[in-house]
PDB file of C-alpha atoms in Angstrom:
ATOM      1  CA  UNK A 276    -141.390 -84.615-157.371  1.00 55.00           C
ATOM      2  CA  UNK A 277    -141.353 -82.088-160.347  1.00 67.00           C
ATOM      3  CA  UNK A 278    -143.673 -79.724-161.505  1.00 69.00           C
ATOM      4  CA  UNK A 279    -143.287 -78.187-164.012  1.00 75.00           C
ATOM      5  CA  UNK A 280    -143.768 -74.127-164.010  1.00 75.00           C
ATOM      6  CA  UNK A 281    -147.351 -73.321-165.427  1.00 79.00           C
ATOM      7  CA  UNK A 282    -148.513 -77.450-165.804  1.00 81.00           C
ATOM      8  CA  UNK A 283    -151.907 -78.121-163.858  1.00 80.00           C
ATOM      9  CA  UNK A 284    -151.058 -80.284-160.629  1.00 77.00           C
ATOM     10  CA  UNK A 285    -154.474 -82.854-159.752  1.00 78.00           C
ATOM     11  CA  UNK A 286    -154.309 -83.623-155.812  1.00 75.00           C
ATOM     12  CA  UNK A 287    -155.031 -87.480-156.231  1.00 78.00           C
ATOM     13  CA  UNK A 288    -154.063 -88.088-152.333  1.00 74.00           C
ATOM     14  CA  UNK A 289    -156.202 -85.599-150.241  1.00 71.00           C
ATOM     15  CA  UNK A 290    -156.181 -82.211-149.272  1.00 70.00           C
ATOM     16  CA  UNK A 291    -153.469 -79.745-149.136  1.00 72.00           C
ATOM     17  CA  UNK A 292    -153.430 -77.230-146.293  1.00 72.00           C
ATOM     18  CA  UNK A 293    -152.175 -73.676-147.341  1.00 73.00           C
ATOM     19  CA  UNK A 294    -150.732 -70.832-146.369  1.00 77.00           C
ATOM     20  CA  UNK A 295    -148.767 -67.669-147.975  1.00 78.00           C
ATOM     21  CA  UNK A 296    -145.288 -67.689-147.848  1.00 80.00           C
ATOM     22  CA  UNK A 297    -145.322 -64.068-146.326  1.00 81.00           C
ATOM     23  CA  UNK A 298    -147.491 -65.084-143.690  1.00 81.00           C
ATOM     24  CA  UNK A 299    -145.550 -68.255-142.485  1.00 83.00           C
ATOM     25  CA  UNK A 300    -142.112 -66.203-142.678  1.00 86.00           C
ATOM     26  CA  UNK A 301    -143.783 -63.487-140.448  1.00 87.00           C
ATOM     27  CA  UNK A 302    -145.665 -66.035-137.661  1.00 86.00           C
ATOM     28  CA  UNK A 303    -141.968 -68.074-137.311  1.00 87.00           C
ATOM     29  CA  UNK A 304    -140.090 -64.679-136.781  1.00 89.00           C
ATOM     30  CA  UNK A 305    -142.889 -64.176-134.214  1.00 88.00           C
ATOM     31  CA  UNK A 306    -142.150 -67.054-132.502  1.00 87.00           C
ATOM     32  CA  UNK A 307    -139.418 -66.732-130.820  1.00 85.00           C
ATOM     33  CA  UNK A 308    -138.965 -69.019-127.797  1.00 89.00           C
ATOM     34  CA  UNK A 309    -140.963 -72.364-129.362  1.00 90.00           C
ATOM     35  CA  UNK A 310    -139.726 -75.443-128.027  1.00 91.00           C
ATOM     36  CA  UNK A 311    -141.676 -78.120-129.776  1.00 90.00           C
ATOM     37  CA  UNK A 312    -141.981 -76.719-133.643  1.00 87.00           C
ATOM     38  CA  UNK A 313    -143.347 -80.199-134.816  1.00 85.00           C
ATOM     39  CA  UNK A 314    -146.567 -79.508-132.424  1.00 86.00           C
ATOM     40  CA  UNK A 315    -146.770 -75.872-133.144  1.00 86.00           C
ATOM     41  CA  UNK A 316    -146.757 -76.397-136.678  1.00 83.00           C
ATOM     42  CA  UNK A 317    -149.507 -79.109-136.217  1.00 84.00           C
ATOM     43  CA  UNK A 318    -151.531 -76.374-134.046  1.00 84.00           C
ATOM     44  CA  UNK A 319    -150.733 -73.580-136.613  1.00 82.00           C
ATOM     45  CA  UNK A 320    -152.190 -75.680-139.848  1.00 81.00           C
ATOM     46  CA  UNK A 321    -154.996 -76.695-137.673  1.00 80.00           C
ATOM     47  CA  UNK A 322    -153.826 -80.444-137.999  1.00 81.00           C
ATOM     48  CA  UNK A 323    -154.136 -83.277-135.664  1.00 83.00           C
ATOM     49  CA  UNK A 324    -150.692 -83.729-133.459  1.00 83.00           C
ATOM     50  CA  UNK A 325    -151.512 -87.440-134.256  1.00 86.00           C
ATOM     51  CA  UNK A 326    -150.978 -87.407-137.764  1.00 80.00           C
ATOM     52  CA  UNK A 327    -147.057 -87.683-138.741  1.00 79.00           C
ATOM     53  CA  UNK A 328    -146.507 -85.394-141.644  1.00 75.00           C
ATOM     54  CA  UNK A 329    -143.279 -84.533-142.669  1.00 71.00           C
ATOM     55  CA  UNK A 330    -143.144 -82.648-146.195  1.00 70.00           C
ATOM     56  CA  UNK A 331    -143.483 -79.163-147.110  1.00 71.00           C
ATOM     57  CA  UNK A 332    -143.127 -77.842-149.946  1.00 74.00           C
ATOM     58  CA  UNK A 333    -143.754 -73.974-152.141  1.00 73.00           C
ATOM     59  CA  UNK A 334    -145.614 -73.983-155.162  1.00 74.00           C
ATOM     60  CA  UNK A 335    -148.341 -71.759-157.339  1.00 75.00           C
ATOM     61  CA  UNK A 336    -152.095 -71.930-156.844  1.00 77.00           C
ATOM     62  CA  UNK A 337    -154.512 -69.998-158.981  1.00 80.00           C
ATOM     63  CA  UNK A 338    -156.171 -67.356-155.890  1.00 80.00           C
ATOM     64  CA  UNK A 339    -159.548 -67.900-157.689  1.00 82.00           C
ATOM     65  CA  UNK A 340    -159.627 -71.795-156.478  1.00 82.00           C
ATOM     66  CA  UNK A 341    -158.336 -71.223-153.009  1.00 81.00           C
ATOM     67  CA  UNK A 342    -161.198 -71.771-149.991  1.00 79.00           C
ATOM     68  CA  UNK A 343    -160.510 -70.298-146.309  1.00 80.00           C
ATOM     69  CA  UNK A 344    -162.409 -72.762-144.560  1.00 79.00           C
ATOM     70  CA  UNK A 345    -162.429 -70.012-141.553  1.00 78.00           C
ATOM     71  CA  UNK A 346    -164.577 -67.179-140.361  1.00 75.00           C
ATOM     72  CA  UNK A 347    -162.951 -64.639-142.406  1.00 79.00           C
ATOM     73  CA  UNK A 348    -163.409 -66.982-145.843  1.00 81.00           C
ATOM     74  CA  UNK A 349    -162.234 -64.217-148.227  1.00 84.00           C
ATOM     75  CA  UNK A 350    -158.278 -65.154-148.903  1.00 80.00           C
ATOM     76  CA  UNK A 351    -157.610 -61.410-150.011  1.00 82.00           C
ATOM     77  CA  UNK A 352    -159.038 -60.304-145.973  1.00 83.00           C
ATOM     78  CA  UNK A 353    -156.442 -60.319-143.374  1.00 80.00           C
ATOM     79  CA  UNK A 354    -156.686 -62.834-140.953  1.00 72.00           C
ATOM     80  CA  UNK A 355    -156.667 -61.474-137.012  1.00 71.00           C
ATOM     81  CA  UNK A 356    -156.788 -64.229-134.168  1.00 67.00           C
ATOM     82  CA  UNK A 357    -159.639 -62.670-132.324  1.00 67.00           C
ATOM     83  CA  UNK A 358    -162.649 -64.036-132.981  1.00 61.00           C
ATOM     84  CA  UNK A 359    -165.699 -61.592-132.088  1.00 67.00           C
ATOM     85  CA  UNK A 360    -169.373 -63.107-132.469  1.00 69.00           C
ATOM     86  CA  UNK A 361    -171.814 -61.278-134.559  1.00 75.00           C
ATOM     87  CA  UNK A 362    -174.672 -63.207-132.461  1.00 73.00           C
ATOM     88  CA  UNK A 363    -175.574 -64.701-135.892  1.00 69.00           C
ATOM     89  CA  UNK A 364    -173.806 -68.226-135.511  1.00 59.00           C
TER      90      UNK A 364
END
């Protein structure tokens, strides 16, 4: 596939799951000592280990259409792994 630098891209088969380059280079340097990368990836991108994906790939996207579907929803926040209630859930 080719896309073209600057052209629109329409998803017509489903959702993409995202993630900044920077922050995928930093979490594989982190984990050193994985033994099963296809199920850590899965767990990672929050994606069934049932499903049998096999592509990824780099490309653009506009920050101002991007959704965190997480409890830090604002893609400019850092993202910790510690999730502390507020009581408010």
């Amino acid at each position: 596939y080719s896309y073209p630098a600057g052209e629109e891209v329409e998803l017509k088969w489903g959702d993409a799951w995202c993630v900044s380059a920077g922050e995928m280079y930093n979490w594989v340097k982190e984990s050193e000592g994985v033994t099963d990368w296809t199920e850590r990836f899965h767990q990672v991108l929050g994606v069934p280990t049932s499903k049998n994906y096999n592509t990824v790939t780099a490309l653009w996207v506009d920050p101002g259409v991007l959704n965190r579907p997480a409890y830090v929803t604002d893609i400019t926040a850092p993202m910790t792994n510690t999730y502390q209630p507020t009581g408010n859930e």
